[in-house]
Coordinates of C-alpha atoms and ligand atoms in Angstrom, one line a residue:
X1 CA 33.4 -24.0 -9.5
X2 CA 32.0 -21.1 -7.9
X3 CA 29.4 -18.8 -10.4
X4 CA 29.2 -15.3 -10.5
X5 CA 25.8 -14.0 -10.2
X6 CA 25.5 -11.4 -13.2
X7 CA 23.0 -11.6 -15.2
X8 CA 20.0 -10.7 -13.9
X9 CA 16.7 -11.6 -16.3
X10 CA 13.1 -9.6 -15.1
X11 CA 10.5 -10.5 -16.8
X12 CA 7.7 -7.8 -16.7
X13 CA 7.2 -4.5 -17.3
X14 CA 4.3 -3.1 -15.0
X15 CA 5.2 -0.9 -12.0
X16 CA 7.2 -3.7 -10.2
X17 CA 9.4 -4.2 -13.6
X18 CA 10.4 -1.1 -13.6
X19 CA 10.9 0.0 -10.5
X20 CA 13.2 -3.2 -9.8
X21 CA 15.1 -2.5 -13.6
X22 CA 15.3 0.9 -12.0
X23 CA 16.9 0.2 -8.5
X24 CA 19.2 -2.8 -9.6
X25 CA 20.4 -0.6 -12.1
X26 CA 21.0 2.6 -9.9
X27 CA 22.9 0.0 -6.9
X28 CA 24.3 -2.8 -8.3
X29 CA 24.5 -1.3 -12.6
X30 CA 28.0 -1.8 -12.3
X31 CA 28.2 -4.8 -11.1
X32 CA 25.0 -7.0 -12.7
X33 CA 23.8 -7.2 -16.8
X34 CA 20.3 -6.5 -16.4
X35 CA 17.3 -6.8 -19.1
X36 CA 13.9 -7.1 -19.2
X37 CA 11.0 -8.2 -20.8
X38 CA 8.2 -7.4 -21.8
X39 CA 5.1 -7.8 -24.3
X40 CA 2.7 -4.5 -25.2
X41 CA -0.2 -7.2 -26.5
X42 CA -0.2 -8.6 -22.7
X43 CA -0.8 -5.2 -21.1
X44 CA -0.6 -3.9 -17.5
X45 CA -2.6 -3.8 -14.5
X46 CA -1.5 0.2 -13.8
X47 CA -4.5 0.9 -11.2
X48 CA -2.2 1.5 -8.3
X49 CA -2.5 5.0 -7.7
X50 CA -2.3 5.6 -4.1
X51 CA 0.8 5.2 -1.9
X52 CA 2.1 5.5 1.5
X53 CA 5.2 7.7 2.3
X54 CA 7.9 5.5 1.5
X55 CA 7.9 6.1 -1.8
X56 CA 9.8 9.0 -0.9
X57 CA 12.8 7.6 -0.3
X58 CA 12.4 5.0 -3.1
X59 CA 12.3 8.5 -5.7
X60 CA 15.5 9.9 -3.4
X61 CA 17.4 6.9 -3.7
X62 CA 17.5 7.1 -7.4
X63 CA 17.7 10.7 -7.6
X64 CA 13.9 12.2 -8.9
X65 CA 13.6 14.9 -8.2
X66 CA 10.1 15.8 -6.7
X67 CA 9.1 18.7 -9.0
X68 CA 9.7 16.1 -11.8
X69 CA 7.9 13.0 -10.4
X70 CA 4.9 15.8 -9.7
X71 CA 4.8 16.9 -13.1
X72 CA 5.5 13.5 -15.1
X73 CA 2.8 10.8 -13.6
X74 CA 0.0 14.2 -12.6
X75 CA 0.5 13.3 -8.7
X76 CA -1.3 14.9 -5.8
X77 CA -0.3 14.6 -2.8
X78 CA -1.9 12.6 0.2
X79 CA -2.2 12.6 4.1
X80 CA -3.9 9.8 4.5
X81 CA -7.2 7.8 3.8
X82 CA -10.3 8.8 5.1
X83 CA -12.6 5.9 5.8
X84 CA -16.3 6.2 5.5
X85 CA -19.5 3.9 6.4
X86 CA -16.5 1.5 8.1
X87 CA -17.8 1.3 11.9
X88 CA -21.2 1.9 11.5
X89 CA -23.0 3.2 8.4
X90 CA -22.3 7.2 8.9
X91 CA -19.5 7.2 10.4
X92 CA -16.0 8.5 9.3
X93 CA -12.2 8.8 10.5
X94 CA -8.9 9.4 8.9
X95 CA -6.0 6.8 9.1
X96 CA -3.9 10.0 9.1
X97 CA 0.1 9.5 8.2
X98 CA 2.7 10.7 10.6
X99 CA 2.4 11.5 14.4
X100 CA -0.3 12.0 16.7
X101 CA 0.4 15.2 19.2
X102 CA 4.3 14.7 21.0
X103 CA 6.0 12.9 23.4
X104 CA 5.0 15.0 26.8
X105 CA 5.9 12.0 29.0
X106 CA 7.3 8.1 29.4
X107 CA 4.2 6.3 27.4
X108 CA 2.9 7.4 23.7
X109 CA 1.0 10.5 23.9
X110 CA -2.8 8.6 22.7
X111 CA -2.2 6.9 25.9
X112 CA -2.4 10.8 27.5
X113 CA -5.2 11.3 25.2
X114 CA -7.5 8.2 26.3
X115 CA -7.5 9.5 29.7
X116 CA -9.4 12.6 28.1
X117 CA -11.0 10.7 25.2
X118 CA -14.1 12.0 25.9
X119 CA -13.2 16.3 25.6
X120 CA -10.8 15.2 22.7
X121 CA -11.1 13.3 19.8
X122 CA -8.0 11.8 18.5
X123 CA -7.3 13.5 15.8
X124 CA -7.3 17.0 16.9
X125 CA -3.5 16.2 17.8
X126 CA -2.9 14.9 14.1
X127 CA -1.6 17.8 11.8
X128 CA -2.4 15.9 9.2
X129 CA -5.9 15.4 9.9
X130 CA -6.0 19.1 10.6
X131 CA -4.6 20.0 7.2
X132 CA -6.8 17.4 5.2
X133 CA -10.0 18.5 6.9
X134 CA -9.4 22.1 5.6
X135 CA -7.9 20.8 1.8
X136 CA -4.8 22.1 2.5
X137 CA -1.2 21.3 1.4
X138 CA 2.1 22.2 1.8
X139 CA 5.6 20.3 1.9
X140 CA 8.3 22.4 3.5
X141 CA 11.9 21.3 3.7
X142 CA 11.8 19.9 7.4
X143 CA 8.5 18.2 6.3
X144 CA 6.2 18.8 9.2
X145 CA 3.0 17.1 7.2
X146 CA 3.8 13.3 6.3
X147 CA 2.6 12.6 2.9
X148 CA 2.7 10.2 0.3
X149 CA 1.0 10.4 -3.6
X150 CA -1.8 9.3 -5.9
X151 CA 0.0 9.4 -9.2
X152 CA -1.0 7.1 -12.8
X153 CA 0.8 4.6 -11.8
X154 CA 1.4 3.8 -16.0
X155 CA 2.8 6.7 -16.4
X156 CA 5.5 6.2 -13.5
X157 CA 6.6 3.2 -15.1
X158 CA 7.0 4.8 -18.1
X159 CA 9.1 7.0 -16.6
X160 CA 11.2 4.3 -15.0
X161 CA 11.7 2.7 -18.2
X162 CA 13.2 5.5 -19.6
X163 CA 15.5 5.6 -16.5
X164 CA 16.3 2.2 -16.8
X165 CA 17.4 2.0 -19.6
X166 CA 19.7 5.0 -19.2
X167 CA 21.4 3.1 -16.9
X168 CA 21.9 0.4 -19.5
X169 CA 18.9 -1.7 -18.5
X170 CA 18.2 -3.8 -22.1
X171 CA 14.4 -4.0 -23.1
X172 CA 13.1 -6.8 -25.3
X173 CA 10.2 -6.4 -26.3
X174 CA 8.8 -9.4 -26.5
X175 CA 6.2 -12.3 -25.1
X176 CA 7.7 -15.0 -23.3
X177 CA 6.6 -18.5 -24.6
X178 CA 8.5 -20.9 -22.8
X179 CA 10.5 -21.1 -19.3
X180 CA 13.1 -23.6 -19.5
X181 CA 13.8 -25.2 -15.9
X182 CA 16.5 -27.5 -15.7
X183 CA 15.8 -31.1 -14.3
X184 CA 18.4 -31.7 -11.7
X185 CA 18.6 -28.5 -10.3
X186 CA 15.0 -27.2 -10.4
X187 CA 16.2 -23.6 -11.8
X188 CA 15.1 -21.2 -14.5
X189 CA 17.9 -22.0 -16.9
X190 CA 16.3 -19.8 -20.0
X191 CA 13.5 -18.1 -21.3
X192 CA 12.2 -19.0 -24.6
X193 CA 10.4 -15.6 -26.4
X194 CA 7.7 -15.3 -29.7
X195 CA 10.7 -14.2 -31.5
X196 CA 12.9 -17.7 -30.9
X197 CA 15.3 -16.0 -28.8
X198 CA 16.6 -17.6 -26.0
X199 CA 17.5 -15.7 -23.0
X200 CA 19.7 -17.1 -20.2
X201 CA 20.3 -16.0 -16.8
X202 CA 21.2 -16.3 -13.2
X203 CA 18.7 -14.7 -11.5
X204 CA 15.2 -14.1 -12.6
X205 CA 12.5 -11.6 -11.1
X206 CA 8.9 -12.5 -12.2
X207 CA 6.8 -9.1 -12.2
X208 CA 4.4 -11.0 -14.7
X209 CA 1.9 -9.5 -12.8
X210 CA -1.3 -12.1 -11.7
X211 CA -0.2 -14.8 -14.1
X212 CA 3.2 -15.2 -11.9
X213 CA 4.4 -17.0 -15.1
X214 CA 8.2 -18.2 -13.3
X215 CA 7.4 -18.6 -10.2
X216 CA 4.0 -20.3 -10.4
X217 CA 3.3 -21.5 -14.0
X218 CA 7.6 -22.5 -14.2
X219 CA 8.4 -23.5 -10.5
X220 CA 5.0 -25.0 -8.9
X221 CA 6.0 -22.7 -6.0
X222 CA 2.5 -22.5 -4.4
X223 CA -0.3 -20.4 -2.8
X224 CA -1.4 -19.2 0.5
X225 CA -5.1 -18.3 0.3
X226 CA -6.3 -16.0 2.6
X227 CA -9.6 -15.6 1.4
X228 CA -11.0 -17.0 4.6
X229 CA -10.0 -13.4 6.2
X230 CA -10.4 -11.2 2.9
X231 CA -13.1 -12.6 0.7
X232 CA -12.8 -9.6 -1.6
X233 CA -12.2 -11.2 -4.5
X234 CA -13.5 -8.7 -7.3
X235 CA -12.6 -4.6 -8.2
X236 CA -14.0 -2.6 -10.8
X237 CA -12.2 0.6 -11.8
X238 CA -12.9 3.3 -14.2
X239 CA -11.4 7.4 -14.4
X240 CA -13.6 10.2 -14.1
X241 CA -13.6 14.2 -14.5
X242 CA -13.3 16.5 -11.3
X243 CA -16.3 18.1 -10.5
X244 CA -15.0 20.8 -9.3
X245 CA -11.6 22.1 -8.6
X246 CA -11.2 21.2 -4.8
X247 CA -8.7 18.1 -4.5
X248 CA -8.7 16.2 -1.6
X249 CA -5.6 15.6 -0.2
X250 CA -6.1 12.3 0.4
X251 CA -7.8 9.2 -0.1
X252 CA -11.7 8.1 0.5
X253 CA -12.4 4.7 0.9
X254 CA -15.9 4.0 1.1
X255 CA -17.7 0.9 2.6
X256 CA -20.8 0.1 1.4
X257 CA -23.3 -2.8 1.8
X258 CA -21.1 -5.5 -0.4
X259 CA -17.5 -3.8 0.0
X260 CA -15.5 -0.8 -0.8
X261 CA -14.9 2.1 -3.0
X262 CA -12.0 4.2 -3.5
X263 CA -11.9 7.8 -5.0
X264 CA -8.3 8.9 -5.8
X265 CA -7.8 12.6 -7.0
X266 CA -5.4 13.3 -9.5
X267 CA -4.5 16.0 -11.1
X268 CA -6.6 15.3 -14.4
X269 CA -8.9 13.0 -13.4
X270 CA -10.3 11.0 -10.2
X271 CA -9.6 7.6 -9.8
X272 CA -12.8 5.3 -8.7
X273 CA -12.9 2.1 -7.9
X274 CA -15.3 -0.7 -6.3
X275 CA -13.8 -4.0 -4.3
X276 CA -16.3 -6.6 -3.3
X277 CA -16.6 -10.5 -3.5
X278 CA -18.7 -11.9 -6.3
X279 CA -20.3 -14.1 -3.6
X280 CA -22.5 -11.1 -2.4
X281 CA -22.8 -9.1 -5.4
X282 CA -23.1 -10.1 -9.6
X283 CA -20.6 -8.4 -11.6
X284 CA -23.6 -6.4 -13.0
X285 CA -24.6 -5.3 -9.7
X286 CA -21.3 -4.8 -8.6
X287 CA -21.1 -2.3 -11.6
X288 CA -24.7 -0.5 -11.1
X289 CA -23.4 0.1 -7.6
X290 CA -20.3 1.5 -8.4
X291 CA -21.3 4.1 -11.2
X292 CA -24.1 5.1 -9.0
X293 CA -21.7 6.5 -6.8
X294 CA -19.4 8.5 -9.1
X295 CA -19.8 12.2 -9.4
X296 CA -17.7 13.3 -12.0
X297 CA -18.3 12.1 -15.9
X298 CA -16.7 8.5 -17.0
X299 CA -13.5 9.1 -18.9
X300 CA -13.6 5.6 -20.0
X301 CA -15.4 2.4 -19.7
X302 CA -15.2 0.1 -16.1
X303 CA -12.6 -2.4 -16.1
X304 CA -13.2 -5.6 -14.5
X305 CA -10.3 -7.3 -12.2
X306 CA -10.3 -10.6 -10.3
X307 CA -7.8 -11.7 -7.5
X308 CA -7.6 -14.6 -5.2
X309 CA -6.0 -12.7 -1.6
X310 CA -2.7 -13.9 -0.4
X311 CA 1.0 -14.8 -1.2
X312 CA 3.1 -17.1 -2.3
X313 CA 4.5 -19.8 -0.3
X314 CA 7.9 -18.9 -1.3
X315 CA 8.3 -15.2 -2.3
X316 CA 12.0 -16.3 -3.6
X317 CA 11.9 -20.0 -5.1
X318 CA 15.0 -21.8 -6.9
X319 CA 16.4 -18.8 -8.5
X320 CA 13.5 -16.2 -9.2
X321 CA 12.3 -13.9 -7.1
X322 CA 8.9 -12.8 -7.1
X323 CA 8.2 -8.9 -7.2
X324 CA 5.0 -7.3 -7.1
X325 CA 1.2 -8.8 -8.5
X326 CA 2.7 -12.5 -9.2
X327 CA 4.0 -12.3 -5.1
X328 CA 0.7 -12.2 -4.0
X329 CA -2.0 -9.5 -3.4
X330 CA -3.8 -7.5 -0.9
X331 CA -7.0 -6.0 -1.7
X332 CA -6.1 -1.7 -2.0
X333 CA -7.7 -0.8 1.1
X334 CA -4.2 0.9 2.8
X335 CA -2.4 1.7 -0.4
X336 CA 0.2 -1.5 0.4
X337 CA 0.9 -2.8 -3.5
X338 CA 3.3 -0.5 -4.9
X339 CA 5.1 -0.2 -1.3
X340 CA 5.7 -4.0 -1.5
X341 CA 7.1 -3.6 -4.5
X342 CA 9.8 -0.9 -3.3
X343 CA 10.6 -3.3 0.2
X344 CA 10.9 -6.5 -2.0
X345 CA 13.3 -4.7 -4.1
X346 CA 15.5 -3.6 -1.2
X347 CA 15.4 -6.6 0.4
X348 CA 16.9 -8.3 -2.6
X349 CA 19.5 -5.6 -2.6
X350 CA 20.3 -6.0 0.6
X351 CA 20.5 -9.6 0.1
X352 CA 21.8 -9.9 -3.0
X353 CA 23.8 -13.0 -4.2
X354 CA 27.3 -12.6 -5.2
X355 CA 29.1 -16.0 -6.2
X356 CA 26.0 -18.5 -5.3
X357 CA 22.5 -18.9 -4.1
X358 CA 22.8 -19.4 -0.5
X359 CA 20.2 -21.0 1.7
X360 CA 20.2 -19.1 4.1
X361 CA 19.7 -16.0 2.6
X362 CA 17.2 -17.1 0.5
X363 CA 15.2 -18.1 3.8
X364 CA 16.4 -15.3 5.2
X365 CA 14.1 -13.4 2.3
X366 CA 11.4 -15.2 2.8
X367 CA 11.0 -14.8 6.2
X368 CA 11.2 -11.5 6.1
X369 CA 8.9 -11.5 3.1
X370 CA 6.1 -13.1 5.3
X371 CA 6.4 -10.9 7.8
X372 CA 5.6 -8.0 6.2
X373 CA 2.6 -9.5 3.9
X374 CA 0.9 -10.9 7.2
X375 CA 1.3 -7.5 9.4
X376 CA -0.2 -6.0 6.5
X377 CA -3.0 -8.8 6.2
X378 CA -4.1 -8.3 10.3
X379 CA -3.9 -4.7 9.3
X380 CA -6.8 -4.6 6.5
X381 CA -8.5 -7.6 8.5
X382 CA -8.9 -4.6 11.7
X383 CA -11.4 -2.8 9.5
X384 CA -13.8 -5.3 9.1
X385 CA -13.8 -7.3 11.3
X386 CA -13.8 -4.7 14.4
X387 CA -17.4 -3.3 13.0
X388 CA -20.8 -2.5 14.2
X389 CA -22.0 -2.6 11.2
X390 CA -25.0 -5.2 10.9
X391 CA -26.9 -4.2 7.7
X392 CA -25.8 -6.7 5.1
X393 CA -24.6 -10.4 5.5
X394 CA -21.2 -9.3 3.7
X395 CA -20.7 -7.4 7.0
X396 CA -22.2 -9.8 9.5
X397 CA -20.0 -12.2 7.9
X398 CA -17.3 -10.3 8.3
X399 CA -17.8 -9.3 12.5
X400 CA -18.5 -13.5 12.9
X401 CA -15.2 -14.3 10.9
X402 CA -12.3 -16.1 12.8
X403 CA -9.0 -13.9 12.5
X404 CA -5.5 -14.9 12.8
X405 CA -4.6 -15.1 16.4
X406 CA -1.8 -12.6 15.8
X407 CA -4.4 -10.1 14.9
X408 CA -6.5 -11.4 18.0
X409 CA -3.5 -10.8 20.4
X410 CA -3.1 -7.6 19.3
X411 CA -6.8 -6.6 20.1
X412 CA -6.7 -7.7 22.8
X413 CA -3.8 -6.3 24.2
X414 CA -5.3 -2.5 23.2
X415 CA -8.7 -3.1 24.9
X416 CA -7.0 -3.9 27.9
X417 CA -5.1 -1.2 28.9
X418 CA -4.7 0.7 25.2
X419 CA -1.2 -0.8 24.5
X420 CA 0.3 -1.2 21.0
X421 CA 3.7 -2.6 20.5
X422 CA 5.2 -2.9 17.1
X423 CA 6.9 -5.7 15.0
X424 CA 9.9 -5.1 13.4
X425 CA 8.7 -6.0 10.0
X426 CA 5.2 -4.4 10.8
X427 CA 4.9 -1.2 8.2
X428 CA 2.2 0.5 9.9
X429 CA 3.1 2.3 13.2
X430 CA 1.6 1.9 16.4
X431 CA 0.1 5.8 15.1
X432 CA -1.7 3.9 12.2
X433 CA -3.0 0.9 14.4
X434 CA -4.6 3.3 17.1
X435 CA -6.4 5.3 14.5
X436 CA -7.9 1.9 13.0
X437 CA -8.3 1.0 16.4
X438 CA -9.9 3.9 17.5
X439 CA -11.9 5.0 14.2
X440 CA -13.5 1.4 13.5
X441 CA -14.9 1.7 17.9
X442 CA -12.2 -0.7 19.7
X443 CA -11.9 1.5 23.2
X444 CA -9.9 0.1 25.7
X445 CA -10.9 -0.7 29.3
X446 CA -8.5 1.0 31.1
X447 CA -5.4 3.9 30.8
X448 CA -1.8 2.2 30.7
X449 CA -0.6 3.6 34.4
X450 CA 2.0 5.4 33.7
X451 CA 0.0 7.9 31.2
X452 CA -2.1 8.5 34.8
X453 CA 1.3 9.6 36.7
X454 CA 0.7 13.2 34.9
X455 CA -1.3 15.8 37.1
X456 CA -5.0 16.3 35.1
X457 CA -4.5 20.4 35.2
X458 CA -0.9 19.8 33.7
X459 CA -2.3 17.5 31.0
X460 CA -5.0 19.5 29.7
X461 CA -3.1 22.6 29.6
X462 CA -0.8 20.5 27.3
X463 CA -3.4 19.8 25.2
X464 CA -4.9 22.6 24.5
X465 CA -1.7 24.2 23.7
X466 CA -0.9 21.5 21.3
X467 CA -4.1 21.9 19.6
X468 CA -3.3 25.6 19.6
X469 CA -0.2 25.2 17.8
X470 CA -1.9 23.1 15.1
X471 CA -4.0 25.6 14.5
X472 CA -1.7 28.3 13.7
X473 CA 0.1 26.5 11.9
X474 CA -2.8 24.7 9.4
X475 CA -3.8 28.8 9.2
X476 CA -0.9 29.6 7.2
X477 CA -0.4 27.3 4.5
X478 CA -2.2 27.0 1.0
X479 CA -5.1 25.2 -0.2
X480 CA -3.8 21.4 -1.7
X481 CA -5.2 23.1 -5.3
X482 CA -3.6 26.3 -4.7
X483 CA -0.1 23.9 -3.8
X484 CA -0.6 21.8 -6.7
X485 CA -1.2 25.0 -9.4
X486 CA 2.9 25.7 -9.0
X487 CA 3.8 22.3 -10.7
Ligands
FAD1 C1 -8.1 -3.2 -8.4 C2 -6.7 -2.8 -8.0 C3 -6.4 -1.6 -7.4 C4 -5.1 -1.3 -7.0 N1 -4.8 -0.2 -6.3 C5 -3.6 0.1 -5.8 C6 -3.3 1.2 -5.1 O1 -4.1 2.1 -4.9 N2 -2.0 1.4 -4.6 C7 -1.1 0.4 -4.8 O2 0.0 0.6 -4.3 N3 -1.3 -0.6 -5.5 C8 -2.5 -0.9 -6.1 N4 -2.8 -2.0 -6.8 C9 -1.7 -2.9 -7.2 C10 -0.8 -2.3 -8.3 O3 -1.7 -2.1 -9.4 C11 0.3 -3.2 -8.7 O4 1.0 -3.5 -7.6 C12 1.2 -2.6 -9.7 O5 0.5 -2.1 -10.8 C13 2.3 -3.6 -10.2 O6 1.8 -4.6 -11.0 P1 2.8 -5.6 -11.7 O7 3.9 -4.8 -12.3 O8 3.2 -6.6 -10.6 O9 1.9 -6.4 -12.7 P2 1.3 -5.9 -14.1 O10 1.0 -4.4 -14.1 O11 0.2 -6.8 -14.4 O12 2.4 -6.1 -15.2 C14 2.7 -7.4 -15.7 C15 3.7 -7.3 -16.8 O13 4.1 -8.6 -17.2 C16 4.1 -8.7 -18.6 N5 3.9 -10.1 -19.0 C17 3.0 -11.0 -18.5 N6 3.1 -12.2 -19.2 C18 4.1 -12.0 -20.0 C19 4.7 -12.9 -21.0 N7 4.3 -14.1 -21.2 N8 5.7 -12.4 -21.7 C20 6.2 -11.1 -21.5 N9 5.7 -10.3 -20.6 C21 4.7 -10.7 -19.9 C22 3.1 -7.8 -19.1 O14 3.3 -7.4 -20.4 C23 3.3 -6.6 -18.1 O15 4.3 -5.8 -18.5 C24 -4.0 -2.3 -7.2 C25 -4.3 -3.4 -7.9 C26 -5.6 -3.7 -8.3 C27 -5.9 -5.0 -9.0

């Protein structure tokens, strides 16, 4: 006989708990029975602060309103990350978010733009490099800048919880002791909690966060490691005060000699952060370094996180699906985490069981799932390994590395002749790439030959206009500050 799947048990409830809780219930609330679980003495990760722009429609689908979001988990908003010390030890760029300059002709306009690569720089065509460069903000209905947020992440889930369970969402709170898997089938029949309830289901989401207590500790389900590629295994993170009252508009990530740091602005605080590999660099160390780079005063002592890079061989095992930190993990560098999250949850959505767990969409998930977490992987592999920098042996390490040949075909293919093409499940688009490309010194050798069709008078008196245009346009709207001071 045929069984309804209706009972849907997440275990977890960090930022991927709740967003999931939060979309289940909003889509399929009528149809599923949905609670969650989760223990206060466990605690949550909450660092991830920094988004990309998807979160957007992730907010619109359920129906926050902006103002709100703003004003609930003290957002600012972001244009993208600038990167710091990445190519060679002064050097900086901006992975800026949306477009760069128009479409003038058959090929994407940077391939215009490396024919006069050395009058232009890259980014004068990016309005959102324009606006960040001056602090300025301003999100208009048509939503000419692209932006994303830094937000306390904590706070958002709080906010989703109360959401949740609004929309009926149960929440026990409660620490799971036990997992109960049956022996023939190899499923999660139950979980067994501190307070000797049992709870059954038919599907189960782990968001237990690193400990991946279903799908790991339950189901055996396995690990990719790709610490070979990433050997960041270490972050520190601790809040400080503003030192003045400029906000950035977007991110800074900051290479130094052992790794990264991060400096998020929100709208109480800054968020700071160091990421390194403890093969390089003592925990101590790691720490001296860090706080000798803060500005502002601590608002609380460091915190101290380990993480082994990669994913799980199966994201969606037996009957659980794994959602957020227990799916695997990819050092912070382009704000990825809590964006997985949201395309995990949809693509469970959109492949939702109804009367039985099928095969074929369960592979179907996976692959899909893989997909994503390895065009992300190349993506963060791009800024170290296509370096100059020479002044440590975490950074010759890094130029020497092998890299996945996907990542090496794509090189490749842009120092030829400056072509990008993009994968379907690839987040990033070909805009992001050729600012990575571009910012961390990969030129290419020649100009794709149809971007040379255009006559040279025409072309520049398109550019010029266009950087004209941008102008004008960054003149007139406020300061990020001035922006944020109405919510
Ligand atoms: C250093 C660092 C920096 C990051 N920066 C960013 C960033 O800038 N941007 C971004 O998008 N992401 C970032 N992330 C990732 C982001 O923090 C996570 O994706 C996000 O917080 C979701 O975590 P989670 O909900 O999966 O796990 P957690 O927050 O760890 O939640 C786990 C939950 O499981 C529960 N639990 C565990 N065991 C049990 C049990 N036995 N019984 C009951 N409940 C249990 C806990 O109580 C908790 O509620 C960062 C991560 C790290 C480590």
């Amino acid at each position: 006989m045929k069984k309804t799947i209706k009972k849907v048990v997440i275990v977890g409830g960090g930022a991927s708990g709740w967003m999931t809780a939060a979309m289940l219930a909003k889509m399929l609330g009528n149809h599923l029975d949905i609670t969650l679980v989760e223990s206060p003495d466990i605690g949550i990760i909450g660092v991830g602060e920094a988004t990309i722009p998807a979160i957007q429609i992730f907010n619109q689908i359920l129906g926050i309103k902006e103002a709100d979001f703003i004003k609930y988990t003290k957002a600012t908003f972001k244009l993208g990350i600038q990167f710091e010390n990445w190519s060679t030890e002064r050097e900086k760029y901006i992975h800026a978010f949306g477009v760069i300059g128009a479409q003038i002709g058959p090929c994407d306009f940077y391939n215009y733009w490396l024919r006069c690569k050395n009058k232009y720089e890259l980014w004068d065509f990016s309005i959102n490099a324009a606006a960040a460069k001056e602090n300025k903000f301003e999100a208009k209905d048509k939503g000419f800048l692209k932006y994303a947020y830094h937000f306390d992440a904590i706070l958002y889930a709080k906010y989703l919880a109360n959401y949740s369970q609004d929309l009926g969402v149960e929440r026990i709170e409660a620490k799971v002791e036990k997992v109960n898997v049956n022996k023939v089938s190899g499923h999660i029949d139950s979980i067994l909690l501190d307070s000797e309830q049992t709870i059954s289901g038919d599907l189960f989401i782990d968001c237990t966060g690193f400990k991946a207590l279903l799908i790991e500790e339950a189901l055996h389900t396995g690990y990719e490691d790709w610490t070979h590629w990433l050997p960041t295994n270490s972050a520190i993170a601790v809040p400080s005060k503003h030192i003045n009252n400029e906000i950035s508009p977007y991110t800074r990530a900051i290479a130094h000699k052992v790794g990264w740091q991060w400096r998020i602005p929100l709208q109480h605080r800054v968020g700071n952060g160091l990421v390194y590999s403890d093969k390089y660099i003592d925990k101590q160390e790691a720490e001296r370094l860090l706080l000798s780079n803060i500005e502002g005063e601590l608002l609380s002592k460091p915190r101290h996180f380990s993480f082994t890079t990669g994913k799980r061989k199966k994201l969606w095992n037996k009957n659980c699906v794994a959602i957020g930190l227990s799916s695997g993990f990819l050092e912070p560098l382009e704000s990825t985490s809590l964006y997985l999250i949201q395309s995990s949850i949809v693509r469970l959505i959109k492949l939702f069981p109804s009367e039985c767990l099928c095969n074929e969409e369960i592979n179907e998930y996976n692959k899909q799932a893989d997909l994503e977490f390895e065009s992300i992987r190349d993506f963060i592999i791009l800024h170290y390994k296509a370096t100059t920098r020479q002044d440590s042996s975490f950074w010759k390490d890094r130029v020497a590395m092998d890299i996945p040949a996907s990542l090496m075909h794509k090189i490749k293919l842009f120092k030829e002749n400056g072509r990008i093409f993009k994968a379907e499940e690839d987040i990033f688009a070909k805009e992001a790439w050729v600012q990575v490309l571009v910012g961390q010194g990969v030129v290419p050798n020649s100009v794709d030959p149809l971007a040379e069709q255009m006559d040279s008078q025409k072309l520049e008196n398109i550019l010029n206009n266009y950087i004209k245009q941008i102008a004008i346009v960054i003149e007139n709207i406020p300061l990020h500050k001035d922006y944020l001071s109405q919510f």
